[in-house]
C-alpha cells in the first residue's frame, strides 16, 4: 500500500478544521526549516543552466564528502522511481519494513520484489535496497556491513534520506564504485520538502545514464540556488543536528507520560509502541495533531518533532490528556 505521511488533507476531511489549525507531525520533515535566502530573479525566470547544475552537484559532493558523480533530482522520490528503469527488471529484495515507495517503484517497473527482515537475506538479489537509518524504526547498519552487501548483489541502493543527522552511517564516500547508488534527500533535514530536491550519487557511467533519463531540467532554478546556499552552511547544519538530538529526547519523555514505549526512530522522527495506534492517532487528531500509523502494525505510531514552543505545548497537553483517560 502506497500510504504516506503528509496526508493532512485526509485528516481535515475526517476531523475538520483548516490546515492552519493543525500541527502535522506525520512526516520526518524538520519543522524548523533552513531560512530561505533572498534569491536573484533569474532563479525564477531563467531556465537552469548546466553550469548552475554543476555548481549544485559540487556543493552536494562537498556536503556529503563524496568523490562520486552527483545528479540533482526532484527529491529522493525521483531517484527511487528512476533506478529500477536503469536496466532490465529482475529479482529485487528490500530490507523491510521501510519506506514503501522502494518496493512499489520496483514492482511498477516489472521487478519481482521480496521484502526481507535481515540484511544478510539481501544477498543474491539483482538489486537490493536498504534505508539507513531506516524509516520508520531507525534501524542502523554500519557502513562496513552495507559495503559488504555491495559485493553480494548486482546493484545496491542505499537510501540515506535521513543520514544528515547520522553522517557516521553514510557510505557516500564509496558511492563511485560500480553497482552502488546512494540517495540523499534535501527536504527532510533542511525542512524544505516543497523545494523537491534530492541527489543520486554513483559512478560516472550510471549517473550519466540516469541524467539522460532525467532530462535537461530535472530541478528548478530556485532549488539550485536554495540547495547551494543550504548545503554550504555548515554552522546551521551543526546547530540543527544538536537541537534535534535534544528535542528528540524531550519528545521521548513526553510520550512516556502517555504510557508509550519508544520503539526506535531518528532525531527527525520518533516511533512509539502505543498499544493501540488507531486510538492514539484518533485522540491526537481531535487535538488537531496529525501523526503517522502503519498498516502492518497495530501499535506503532510515528511522530515528527514540533517546530515552535506553541506546538510543543499543544502536544504536551494532548499527551497528558491521553494518559489521564
PDB file of C-alpha atoms in Angstrom:
ATOM      1  CA  UNK A   1       0.000   0.000   0.000  1.00  0.00           C
ATOM      2  CA  UNK A   2       1.472   3.345  -1.057  1.00  0.00           C
ATOM      3  CA  UNK A   3       0.330   5.274   2.001  1.00  0.00           C
ATOM      4  CA  UNK A   4       2.429   8.150   3.291  1.00  0.00           C
ATOM      5  CA  UNK A   5       2.683  10.802   5.934  1.00  0.00           C
ATOM      6  CA  UNK A   6       1.949  14.365   4.978  1.00  0.00           C
ATOM      7  CA  UNK A   7      -1.647  13.451   4.100  1.00  0.00           C
ATOM      8  CA  UNK A   8      -3.094  16.328   6.100  1.00  0.00           C
ATOM      9  CA  UNK A   9      -5.954  16.728   3.649  1.00  0.00           C
ATOM     10  CA  UNK A  10      -7.268  13.339   4.772  1.00  0.00           C
ATOM     11  CA  UNK A  11      -7.088  14.385   8.408  1.00  0.00           C
ATOM     12  CA  UNK A  12      -9.034  17.562   7.669  1.00  0.00           C
ATOM     13  CA  UNK A  13     -11.658  15.599   5.738  1.00  0.00           C
ATOM     14  CA  UNK A  14     -12.127  13.230   8.686  1.00  0.00           C
ATOM     15  CA  UNK A  15     -11.813  15.630  11.631  1.00  0.00           C
ATOM     16  CA  UNK A  16     -12.472  19.091  10.234  1.00  0.00           C
ATOM     17  CA  UNK A  17     -10.687  22.382  10.688  1.00  0.00           C
ATOM     18  CA  UNK A  18      -8.381  24.282   8.370  1.00  0.00           C
ATOM     19  CA  UNK A  19      -4.768  23.479   7.569  1.00  0.00           C
ATOM     20  CA  UNK A  20      -3.625  26.318   9.810  1.00  0.00           C
ATOM     21  CA  UNK A  21      -5.397  24.697  12.782  1.00  0.00           C
ATOM     22  CA  UNK A  22      -3.272  21.561  12.564  1.00  0.00           C
ATOM     23  CA  UNK A  23       0.222  20.509  13.604  1.00  0.00           C
ATOM     24  CA  UNK A  24       1.380  17.995  11.020  1.00  0.00           C
ATOM     25  CA  UNK A  25       3.752  15.557  12.731  1.00  0.00           C
ATOM     26  CA  UNK A  26       3.046  12.768  10.266  1.00  0.00           C
ATOM     27  CA  UNK A  27       6.360  13.190   8.426  1.00  0.00           C
ATOM     28  CA  UNK A  28      10.041  13.273   9.354  1.00  0.00           C
ATOM     29  CA  UNK A  29      10.461  16.752   7.896  1.00  0.00           C
ATOM     30  CA  UNK A  30      12.264  19.278  10.081  1.00  0.00           C
ATOM     31  CA  UNK A  31       9.653  21.817  11.205  1.00  0.00           C
ATOM     32  CA  UNK A  32      12.346  24.453  11.836  1.00  0.00           C
ATOM     33  CA  UNK A  33      13.452  24.879   8.221  1.00  0.00           C
ATOM     34  CA  UNK A  34      16.535  26.433   6.763  1.00  0.00           C
ATOM     35  CA  UNK A  35      15.925  30.196   6.444  1.00  0.00           C
ATOM     36  CA  UNK A  36      15.209  30.912   2.796  1.00  0.00           C
ATOM     37  CA  UNK A  37      17.673  33.494   1.466  1.00  0.00           C
ATOM     38  CA  UNK A  38      16.729  36.194  -0.992  1.00  0.00           C
ATOM     39  CA  UNK A  39      17.007  34.664  -4.452  1.00  0.00           C
ATOM     40  CA  UNK A  40      18.031  36.503  -7.572  1.00  0.00           C
ATOM     41  CA  UNK A  41      15.174  36.998 -10.062  1.00  0.00           C
ATOM     42  CA  UNK A  42      16.858  34.658 -12.527  1.00  0.00           C
ATOM     43  CA  UNK A  43      16.233  31.733 -10.189  1.00  0.00           C
ATOM     44  CA  UNK A  44      12.549  32.113 -11.061  1.00  0.00           C
ATOM     45  CA  UNK A  45      12.668  33.438 -14.619  1.00  0.00           C
ATOM     46  CA  UNK A  46      15.533  31.615 -16.357  1.00  0.00           C
ATOM     47  CA  UNK A  47      15.958  28.020 -17.384  1.00  0.00           C
ATOM     48  CA  UNK A  48      18.598  26.350 -15.198  1.00  0.00           C
ATOM     49  CA  UNK A  49      21.989  26.203 -16.885  1.00  0.00           C
ATOM     50  CA  UNK A  50      24.408  23.303 -16.966  1.00  0.00           C
ATOM     51  CA  UNK A  51      26.890  25.443 -15.075  1.00  0.00           C
ATOM     52  CA  UNK A  52      24.359  26.059 -12.286  1.00  0.00           C
ATOM     53  CA  UNK A  53      23.509  22.360 -12.092  1.00  0.00           C
ATOM     54  CA  UNK A  54      27.214  21.512 -11.930  1.00  0.00           C
ATOM     55  CA  UNK A  55      27.656  24.025  -9.118  1.00  0.00           C
ATOM     56  CA  UNK A  56      24.892  22.381  -7.108  1.00  0.00           C
ATOM     57  CA  UNK A  57      26.353  18.915  -7.743  1.00  0.00           C
ATOM     58  CA  UNK A  58      29.719  20.156  -6.486  1.00  0.00           C
ATOM     59  CA  UNK A  59      28.108  21.642  -3.374  1.00  0.00           C
ATOM     60  CA  UNK A  60      26.389  18.318  -2.663  1.00  0.00           C
ATOM     61  CA  UNK A  61      29.630  16.391  -3.197  1.00  0.00           C
ATOM     62  CA  UNK A  62      31.361  18.607  -0.623  1.00  0.00           C
ATOM     63  CA  UNK A  63      28.495  18.383   1.867  1.00  0.00           C
ATOM     64  CA  UNK A  64      28.260  14.600   1.592  1.00  0.00           C
ATOM     65  CA  UNK A  65      32.055  14.093   1.430  1.00  0.00           C
ATOM     66  CA  UNK A  66      31.907  12.001  -1.723  1.00  0.00           C
ATOM     67  CA  UNK A  67      34.082  11.718  -4.844  1.00  0.00           C
ATOM     68  CA  UNK A  68      31.143  10.154  -6.672  1.00  0.00           C
ATOM     69  CA  UNK A  69      29.239  11.693  -9.555  1.00  0.00           C
ATOM     70  CA  UNK A  70      26.186  13.553  -8.248  1.00  0.00           C
ATOM     71  CA  UNK A  71      22.872  14.020 -10.050  1.00  0.00           C
ATOM     72  CA  UNK A  72      20.373  16.512  -8.564  1.00  0.00           C
ATOM     73  CA  UNK A  73      16.793  15.295  -8.982  1.00  0.00           C
ATOM     74  CA  UNK A  74      13.321  16.320  -7.873  1.00  0.00           C
ATOM     75  CA  UNK A  75      13.563  14.746  -4.430  1.00  0.00           C
ATOM     76  CA  UNK A  76      14.834  11.318  -3.417  1.00  0.00           C
ATOM     77  CA  UNK A  77      11.480  10.066  -4.670  1.00  0.00           C
ATOM     78  CA  UNK A  78      12.513  10.814  -8.252  1.00  0.00           C
ATOM     79  CA  UNK A  79      15.642   8.696  -7.773  1.00  0.00           C
ATOM     80  CA  UNK A  80      13.578   5.855  -6.309  1.00  0.00           C
ATOM     81  CA  UNK A  81      11.437   5.832  -9.443  1.00  0.00           C
ATOM     82  CA  UNK A  82      14.345   6.130 -11.893  1.00  0.00           C
ATOM     83  CA  UNK A  83      16.784   3.472 -10.676  1.00  0.00           C
ATOM     84  CA  UNK A  84      14.503   0.471 -11.384  1.00  0.00           C
ATOM     85  CA  UNK A  85      14.351   1.597 -15.023  1.00  0.00           C
ATOM     86  CA  UNK A  86      18.104   1.803 -15.488  1.00  0.00           C
ATOM     87  CA  UNK A  87      18.268  -1.767 -16.741  1.00  0.00           C
ATOM     88  CA  UNK A  88      16.061  -4.793 -17.396  1.00  0.00           C
ATOM     89  CA  UNK A  89      13.984  -5.945 -14.401  1.00  0.00           C
ATOM     90  CA  UNK A  90      14.971  -8.965 -12.391  1.00  0.00           C
ATOM     91  CA  UNK A  91      14.807 -10.048  -8.764  1.00  0.00           C
ATOM     92  CA  UNK A  92      14.892  -7.348  -6.094  1.00  0.00           C
ATOM     93  CA  UNK A  93      14.994  -7.522  -2.328  1.00  0.00           C
ATOM     94  CA  UNK A  94      14.153  -4.722   0.083  1.00  0.00           C
ATOM     95  CA  UNK A  95      15.119  -4.694   3.752  1.00  0.00           C
ATOM     96  CA  UNK A  96      11.752  -4.168   5.438  1.00  0.00           C
ATOM     97  CA  UNK A  97       9.664  -2.759   6.962  1.00  0.00           C
ATOM     98  CA  UNK A  98      10.720   0.517   5.406  1.00  0.00           C
ATOM     99  CA  UNK A  99       9.616   3.389   3.171  1.00  0.00           C
ATOM    100  CA  UNK A 100       7.104   1.668   0.918  1.00  0.00           C
ATOM    101  CA  UNK A 101       7.936   3.529  -2.302  1.00  0.00           C
ATOM    102  CA  UNK A 102      11.024   1.408  -2.912  1.00  0.00           C
ATOM    103  CA  UNK A 103       9.109  -1.835  -3.344  1.00  0.00           C
ATOM    104  CA  UNK A 104       6.249  -0.061  -5.107  1.00  0.00           C
ATOM    105  CA  UNK A 105       8.526   1.604  -7.674  1.00  0.00           C
ATOM    106  CA  UNK A 106      10.341  -1.648  -8.357  1.00  0.00           C
ATOM    107  CA  UNK A 107       7.112  -3.563  -8.875  1.00  0.00           C
ATOM    108  CA  UNK A 108       5.818  -0.818 -11.150  1.00  0.00           C
ATOM    109  CA  UNK A 109       8.924  -1.254 -13.317  1.00  0.00           C
ATOM    110  CA  UNK A 110       8.381  -5.005 -13.605  1.00  0.00           C
ATOM    111  CA  UNK A 111      10.724  -6.291 -10.896  1.00  0.00           C
ATOM    112  CA  UNK A 112       9.952  -9.325  -8.769  1.00  0.00           C
ATOM    113  CA  UNK A 113      10.220  -7.931  -5.231  1.00  0.00           C
ATOM    114  CA  UNK A 114      10.798  -9.761  -1.980  1.00  0.00           C
ATOM    115  CA  UNK A 115      10.794  -7.928   1.327  1.00  0.00           C
ATOM    116  CA  UNK A 116      13.213  -9.428   3.852  1.00  0.00           C
ATOM    117  CA  UNK A 117      13.761  -8.813   7.550  1.00  0.00           C
ATOM    118  CA  UNK A 118      17.532  -9.374   7.798  1.00  0.00           C
ATOM    119  CA  UNK A 119      20.294  -7.625   5.859  1.00  0.00           C
ATOM    120  CA  UNK A 120      22.054 -10.902   5.091  1.00  0.00           C
ATOM    121  CA  UNK A 121      18.931 -12.087   3.252  1.00  0.00           C
ATOM    122  CA  UNK A 122      19.537  -9.420   0.586  1.00  0.00           C
ATOM    123  CA  UNK A 123      22.486 -11.406  -0.802  1.00  0.00           C
ATOM    124  CA  UNK A 124      21.985 -12.796  -4.283  1.00  0.00           C
ATOM    125  CA  UNK A 125      19.463 -10.214  -5.472  1.00  0.00           C
ATOM    126  CA  UNK A 126      19.889  -8.463  -8.793  1.00  0.00           C
ATOM    127  CA  UNK A 127      19.027  -5.244  -6.939  1.00  0.00           C
ATOM    128  CA  UNK A 128      18.866  -4.693  -3.190  1.00  0.00           C
ATOM    129  CA  UNK A 129      17.627  -1.735  -1.152  1.00  0.00           C
ATOM    130  CA  UNK A 130      18.447  -0.621   2.368  1.00  0.00           C
ATOM    131  CA  UNK A 131      17.332   2.593   4.050  1.00  0.00           C
ATOM    132  CA  UNK A 132      19.936   3.756   6.552  1.00  0.00           C
ATOM    133  CA  UNK A 133      18.952   4.973   9.081  1.00  0.00           C
ATOM    134  CA  UNK A 134      15.663   3.290   8.439  1.00  0.00           C
ATOM    135  CA  UNK A 135      12.200   4.771   8.278  1.00  0.00           C
ATOM    136  CA  UNK A 136      10.189   4.209  10.464  1.00  0.00           C
ATOM    137  CA  UNK A 137      12.135   2.309  13.140  1.00  0.00           C
ATOM    138  CA  UNK A 138      15.554   3.980  12.833  1.00  0.00           C
ATOM    139  CA  UNK A 139      17.381   0.678  12.279  1.00  0.00           C
ATOM    140  CA  UNK A 140      21.078   1.402  11.633  1.00  0.00           C
ATOM    141  CA  UNK A 141      23.515  -0.572   9.506  1.00  0.00           C
ATOM    142  CA  UNK A 142      27.231   0.019   9.930  1.00  0.00           C
ATOM    143  CA  UNK A 143      28.961   1.298   6.775  1.00  0.00           C
ATOM    144  CA  UNK A 144      31.233  -1.757   6.559  1.00  0.00           C
ATOM    145  CA  UNK A 145      28.226  -4.067   6.660  1.00  0.00           C
ATOM    146  CA  UNK A 146      26.438  -2.045   3.989  1.00  0.00           C
ATOM    147  CA  UNK A 147      29.504  -2.026   1.742  1.00  0.00           C
ATOM    148  CA  UNK A 148      29.949  -5.776   2.185  1.00  0.00           C
ATOM    149  CA  UNK A 149      26.465  -6.215   0.731  1.00  0.00           C
ATOM    150  CA  UNK A 150      27.521  -4.343  -2.399  1.00  0.00           C
ATOM    151  CA  UNK A 151      29.707  -7.292  -3.354  1.00  0.00           C
ATOM    152  CA  UNK A 152      26.874  -9.784  -2.890  1.00  0.00           C
ATOM    153  CA  UNK A 153      24.190  -8.218  -5.093  1.00  0.00           C
ATOM    154  CA  UNK A 154      24.004  -6.949  -8.646  1.00  0.00           C
ATOM    155  CA  UNK A 155      23.227  -3.375  -7.622  1.00  0.00           C
ATOM    156  CA  UNK A 156      22.878  -1.931  -4.122  1.00  0.00           C
ATOM    157  CA  UNK A 157      20.739   1.132  -3.394  1.00  0.00           C
ATOM    158  CA  UNK A 158      21.413   2.789  -0.033  1.00  0.00           C
ATOM    159  CA  UNK A 159      18.753   5.367   0.773  1.00  0.00           C
ATOM    160  CA  UNK A 160      20.339   7.872   3.144  1.00  0.00           C
ATOM    161  CA  UNK A 161      17.410  10.283   3.208  1.00  0.00           C
ATOM    162  CA  UNK A 162      17.794  10.682   6.982  1.00  0.00           C
ATOM    163  CA  UNK A 163      21.593  10.416   7.162  1.00  0.00           C
ATOM    164  CA  UNK A 164      22.265  14.159   7.580  1.00  0.00           C
ATOM    165  CA  UNK A 165      21.791  13.600  11.311  1.00  0.00           C
ATOM    166  CA  UNK A 166      23.911  10.412  11.284  1.00  0.00           C
ATOM    167  CA  UNK A 167      26.856  11.075   8.939  1.00  0.00           C
ATOM    168  CA  UNK A 168      28.819   8.261  10.562  1.00  0.00           C
ATOM    169  CA  UNK A 169      26.466   5.788   8.824  1.00  0.00           C
ATOM    170  CA  UNK A 170      26.988   7.160   5.334  1.00  0.00           C
ATOM    171  CA  UNK A 171      28.641   5.190   2.542  1.00  0.00           C
ATOM    172  CA  UNK A 172      28.641   8.242   0.265  1.00  0.00           C
ATOM    173  CA  UNK A 173      32.452   8.200   0.186  1.00  0.00           C
ATOM    174  CA  UNK A 174      32.290   4.878  -1.683  1.00  0.00           C
ATOM    175  CA  UNK A 175      29.395   5.700  -3.986  1.00  0.00           C
ATOM    176  CA  UNK A 176      31.714   5.982  -7.003  1.00  0.00           C
ATOM    177  CA  UNK A 177      32.153   2.214  -7.230  1.00  0.00           C
ATOM    178  CA  UNK A 178      30.140   0.325  -9.830  1.00  0.00           C
ATOM    179  CA  UNK A 179      26.810  -1.036  -8.672  1.00  0.00           C
ATOM    180  CA  UNK A 180      26.433   1.202  -5.614  1.00  0.00           C
ATOM    181  CA  UNK A 181      23.946   4.055  -5.507  1.00  0.00           C
ATOM    182  CA  UNK A 182      23.424   6.406  -2.586  1.00  0.00           C
ATOM    183  CA  UNK A 183      20.279   8.529  -2.320  1.00  0.00           C
ATOM    184  CA  UNK A 184      20.192  11.753  -0.333  1.00  0.00           C
ATOM    185  CA  UNK A 185      17.170  13.901   0.465  1.00  0.00           C
ATOM    186  CA  UNK A 186      17.413  17.670   0.833  1.00  0.00           C
ATOM    187  CA  UNK A 187      13.891  18.447   2.026  1.00  0.00           C
ATOM    188  CA  UNK A 188      13.829  16.425   5.244  1.00  0.00           C
ATOM    189  CA  UNK A 189      16.800  17.752   7.212  1.00  0.00           C
ATOM    190  CA  UNK A 190      16.565  21.247   5.754  1.00  0.00           C
ATOM    191  CA  UNK A 191      12.794  21.326   6.254  1.00  0.00           C
ATOM    192  CA  UNK A 192      12.093  22.421   2.679  1.00  0.00           C
ATOM    193  CA  UNK A 193      10.293  19.431   1.197  1.00  0.00           C
ATOM    194  CA  UNK A 194       8.315  21.684  -1.138  1.00  0.00           C
ATOM    195  CA  UNK A 195      11.520  22.551  -2.991  1.00  0.00           C
ATOM    196  CA  UNK A 196      11.584  18.940  -4.283  1.00  0.00           C
ATOM    197  CA  UNK A 197      15.317  18.365  -4.259  1.00  0.00           C
ATOM    198  CA  UNK A 198      17.389  15.266  -3.738  1.00  0.00           C
ATOM    199  CA  UNK A 199      20.602  13.710  -5.022  1.00  0.00           C
ATOM    200  CA  UNK A 200      21.721  10.483  -6.672  1.00  0.00           C
ATOM    201  CA  UNK A 201      25.343   9.517  -6.003  1.00  0.00           C
ATOM    202  CA  UNK A 202      27.025   6.892  -8.142  1.00  0.00           C
ATOM    203  CA  UNK A 203      29.689   6.066 -10.696  1.00  0.00           C
ATOM    204  CA  UNK A 204      30.038   8.332 -13.759  1.00  0.00           C
ATOM    205  CA  UNK A 205      28.622   5.937 -16.363  1.00  0.00           C
ATOM    206  CA  UNK A 206      25.488   5.062 -14.436  1.00  0.00           C
ATOM    207  CA  UNK A 207      24.887   8.647 -13.334  1.00  0.00           C
ATOM    208  CA  UNK A 208      25.246   9.762 -16.970  1.00  0.00           C
ATOM    209  CA  UNK A 209      22.594   7.237 -17.996  1.00  0.00           C
ATOM    210  CA  UNK A 210      20.267   8.463 -15.267  1.00  0.00           C
ATOM    211  CA  UNK A 211      20.907  12.082 -16.259  1.00  0.00           C
ATOM    212  CA  UNK A 212      19.685  11.227 -19.747  1.00  0.00           C
ATOM    213  CA  UNK A 213      16.596   9.700 -18.215  1.00  0.00           C
ATOM    214  CA  UNK A 214      16.002  12.762 -16.010  1.00  0.00           C
ATOM    215  CA  UNK A 215      16.172  15.197 -18.918  1.00  0.00           C
ATOM    216  CA  UNK A 216      17.768  18.649 -19.251  1.00  0.00           C
ATOM    217  CA  UNK A 217      15.931  20.439 -16.414  1.00  0.00           C
ATOM    218  CA  UNK A 218      15.171  17.932 -13.635  1.00  0.00           C
ATOM    219  CA  UNK A 219      15.017  20.630 -10.947  1.00  0.00           C
ATOM    220  CA  UNK A 220      14.162  24.326 -10.787  1.00  0.00           C
ATOM    221  CA  UNK A 221      16.433  27.328 -10.633  1.00  0.00           C
ATOM    222  CA  UNK A 222      15.088  28.104  -7.158  1.00  0.00           C
ATOM    223  CA  UNK A 223      16.007  24.592  -5.991  1.00  0.00           C
ATOM    224  CA  UNK A 224      19.531  25.070  -7.317  1.00  0.00           C
ATOM    225  CA  UNK A 225      20.011  28.386  -5.526  1.00  0.00           C
ATOM    226  CA  UNK A 226      18.480  27.199  -2.254  1.00  0.00           C
ATOM    227  CA  UNK A 227      20.369  23.927  -2.343  1.00  0.00           C
ATOM    228  CA  UNK A 228      23.746  25.572  -2.851  1.00  0.00           C
ATOM    229  CA  UNK A 229      23.172  28.041  -0.021  1.00  0.00           C
ATOM    230  CA  UNK A 230      21.941  25.467   2.481  1.00  0.00           C
ATOM    231  CA  UNK A 231      24.475  22.738   1.710  1.00  0.00           C
ATOM    232  CA  UNK A 232      27.318  25.204   2.239  1.00  0.00           C
ATOM    233  CA  UNK A 233      26.021  26.371   5.625  1.00  0.00           C
ATOM    234  CA  UNK A 234      27.900  24.040   7.957  1.00  0.00           C
ATOM    235  CA  UNK A 235      27.189  26.071  11.142  1.00  0.00           C
ATOM    236  CA  UNK A 236      23.414  25.829  10.567  1.00  0.00           C
ATOM    237  CA  UNK A 237      23.682  22.089   9.981  1.00  0.00           C
ATOM    238  CA  UNK A 238      25.713  21.566  13.168  1.00  0.00           C
ATOM    239  CA  UNK A 239      23.352  23.653  15.290  1.00  0.00           C
ATOM    240  CA  UNK A 240      20.316  21.886  13.834  1.00  0.00           C
ATOM    241  CA  UNK A 241      21.785  18.443  14.459  1.00  0.00           C
ATOM    242  CA  UNK A 242      22.416  19.338  18.109  1.00  0.00           C
ATOM    243  CA  UNK A 243      18.947  20.830  18.558  1.00  0.00           C
ATOM    244  CA  UNK A 244      17.220  17.814  17.050  1.00  0.00           C
ATOM    245  CA  UNK A 245      19.075  15.439  19.385  1.00  0.00           C
ATOM    246  CA  UNK A 246      17.941  17.394  22.451  1.00  0.00           C
ATOM    247  CA  UNK A 247      14.368  17.722  21.251  1.00  0.00           C
ATOM    248  CA  UNK A 248      14.054  14.048  20.307  1.00  0.00           C
ATOM    249  CA  UNK A 249      14.949  13.169  23.897  1.00  0.00           C
ATOM    250  CA  UNK A 250      12.325  15.638  25.124  1.00  0.00           C
ATOM    251  CA  UNK A 251       9.700  14.050  22.911  1.00  0.00           C
ATOM    252  CA  UNK A 252      10.526  10.608  24.308  1.00  0.00           C
ATOM    253  CA  UNK A 253       9.990  11.950  27.818  1.00  0.00           C
ATOM    254  CA  UNK A 254       6.661  13.479  26.866  1.00  0.00           C
ATOM    255  CA  UNK A 255       5.498  10.315  25.110  1.00  0.00           C
ATOM    256  CA  UNK A 256       6.248   8.300  28.218  1.00  0.00           C
ATOM    257  CA  UNK A 257       3.621  10.352  30.058  1.00  0.00           C
ATOM    258  CA  UNK A 258       1.056   8.804  27.726  1.00  0.00           C
ATOM    259  CA  UNK A 259       2.332   5.333  28.582  1.00  0.00           C
ATOM    260  CA  UNK A 260       4.028   4.858  25.220  1.00  0.00           C
ATOM    261  CA  UNK A 261       7.243   2.882  24.720  1.00  0.00           C
ATOM    262  CA  UNK A 262       9.867   4.175  22.325  1.00  0.00           C
ATOM    263  CA  UNK A 263      10.269   1.639  19.506  1.00  0.00           C
ATOM    264  CA  UNK A 264      13.009   3.496  17.641  1.00  0.00           C
ATOM    265  CA  UNK A 265      13.340   6.331  15.172  1.00  0.00           C
ATOM    266  CA  UNK A 266      15.869   9.053  14.447  1.00  0.00           C
ATOM    267  CA  UNK A 267      16.187  12.569  15.790  1.00  0.00           C
ATOM    268  CA  UNK A 268      13.909  13.768  12.980  1.00  0.00           C
ATOM    269  CA  UNK A 269      11.107  11.393  13.949  1.00  0.00           C
ATOM    270  CA  UNK A 270      10.276   9.069  16.807  1.00  0.00           C
ATOM    271  CA  UNK A 271       8.440   5.740  16.698  1.00  0.00           C
ATOM    272  CA  UNK A 272       6.320   4.628  19.639  1.00  0.00           C
ATOM    273  CA  UNK A 273       4.507   1.460  20.570  1.00  0.00           C
ATOM    274  CA  UNK A 274       1.225   2.873  21.827  1.00  0.00           C
ATOM    275  CA  UNK A 275      -0.642  -0.404  22.231  1.00  0.00           C
ATOM    276  CA  UNK A 276      -3.439   0.896  20.002  1.00  0.00           C
ATOM    277  CA  UNK A 277      -2.151   3.184  17.258  1.00  0.00           C
ATOM    278  CA  UNK A 278      -5.573   3.824  15.748  1.00  0.00           C
ATOM    279  CA  UNK A 279      -6.950   5.045  19.068  1.00  0.00           C
ATOM    280  CA  UNK A 280      -3.840   7.123  19.822  1.00  0.00           C
ATOM    281  CA  UNK A 281      -3.916   8.763  16.406  1.00  0.00           C
ATOM    282  CA  UNK A 282      -7.617   9.491  16.798  1.00  0.00           C
ATOM    283  CA  UNK A 283      -7.142  11.137  20.205  1.00  0.00           C
ATOM    284  CA  UNK A 284      -4.365  13.367  18.907  1.00  0.00           C
ATOM    285  CA  UNK A 285      -6.360  14.188  15.799  1.00  0.00           C
ATOM    286  CA  UNK A 286      -9.144  15.578  17.961  1.00  0.00           C
ATOM    287  CA  UNK A 287      -6.486  17.965  19.296  1.00  0.00           C
ATOM    288  CA  UNK A 288      -5.649  18.836  15.668  1.00  0.00           C
ATOM    289  CA  UNK A 289      -2.306  16.991  15.780  1.00  0.00           C
ATOM    290  CA  UNK A 290      -1.724  14.601  12.892  1.00  0.00           C
ATOM    291  CA  UNK A 291       0.555  11.573  13.183  1.00  0.00           C
ATOM    292  CA  UNK A 292       1.562   8.546  11.124  1.00  0.00           C
ATOM    293  CA  UNK A 293       0.495   4.974  11.699  1.00  0.00           C
ATOM    294  CA  UNK A 294       1.293   1.894   9.647  1.00  0.00           C
ATOM    295  CA  UNK A 295      -0.936  -0.789   8.132  1.00  0.00           C
ATOM    296  CA  UNK A 296       1.401  -3.568   9.259  1.00  0.00           C
ATOM    297  CA  UNK A 297       1.444  -2.631  12.973  1.00  0.00           C
ATOM    298  CA  UNK A 298      -1.443  -2.213  15.390  1.00  0.00           C
ATOM    299  CA  UNK A 299       0.729  -0.402  17.930  1.00  0.00           C
ATOM    300  CA  UNK A 300       3.263   1.738  16.082  1.00  0.00           C
ATOM    301  CA  UNK A 301       2.728   5.481  15.823  1.00  0.00           C
ATOM    302  CA  UNK A 302       5.364   7.800  14.364  1.00  0.00           C
ATOM    303  CA  UNK A 303       5.702  11.471  15.286  1.00  0.00           C
ATOM    304  CA  UNK A 304       7.902  14.150  13.834  1.00  0.00           C
ATOM    305  CA  UNK A 305       9.194  16.872  16.140  1.00  0.00           C
ATOM    306  CA  UNK A 306       7.145  20.045  16.733  1.00  0.00           C
ATOM    307  CA  UNK A 307       8.667  23.248  15.437  1.00  0.00           C
ATOM    308  CA  UNK A 308       7.678  26.050  17.812  1.00  0.00           C
ATOM    309  CA  UNK A 309       7.181  26.430  21.576  1.00  0.00           C
ATOM    310  CA  UNK A 310       3.424  26.688  20.989  1.00  0.00           C
ATOM    311  CA  UNK A 311       3.425  23.395  19.077  1.00  0.00           C
ATOM    312  CA  UNK A 312       5.424  21.675  21.810  1.00  0.00           C
ATOM    313  CA  UNK A 313       2.991  22.951  24.443  1.00  0.00           C
ATOM    314  CA  UNK A 314      -0.020  21.707  22.485  1.00  0.00           C
ATOM    315  CA  UNK A 315       1.486  18.261  22.047  1.00  0.00           C
ATOM    316  CA  UNK A 316       2.489  18.029  25.705  1.00  0.00           C
ATOM    317  CA  UNK A 317      -1.039  18.916  26.785  1.00  0.00           C
ATOM    318  CA  UNK A 318      -2.572  16.382  24.393  1.00  0.00           C
ATOM    319  CA  UNK A 319      -0.292  13.596  25.595  1.00  0.00           C
ATOM    320  CA  UNK A 320      -1.019  14.342  29.238  1.00  0.00           C
ATOM    321  CA  UNK A 321      -4.723  14.200  28.463  1.00  0.00           C
ATOM    322  CA  UNK A 322      -4.362  10.778  26.876  1.00  0.00           C
ATOM    323  CA  UNK A 323      -2.746   9.291  29.964  1.00  0.00           C
ATOM    324  CA  UNK A 324      -5.405  10.837  32.197  1.00  0.00           C
ATOM    325  CA  UNK A 325      -8.116   8.859  30.452  1.00  0.00           C
TER     326      UNK A 325
END
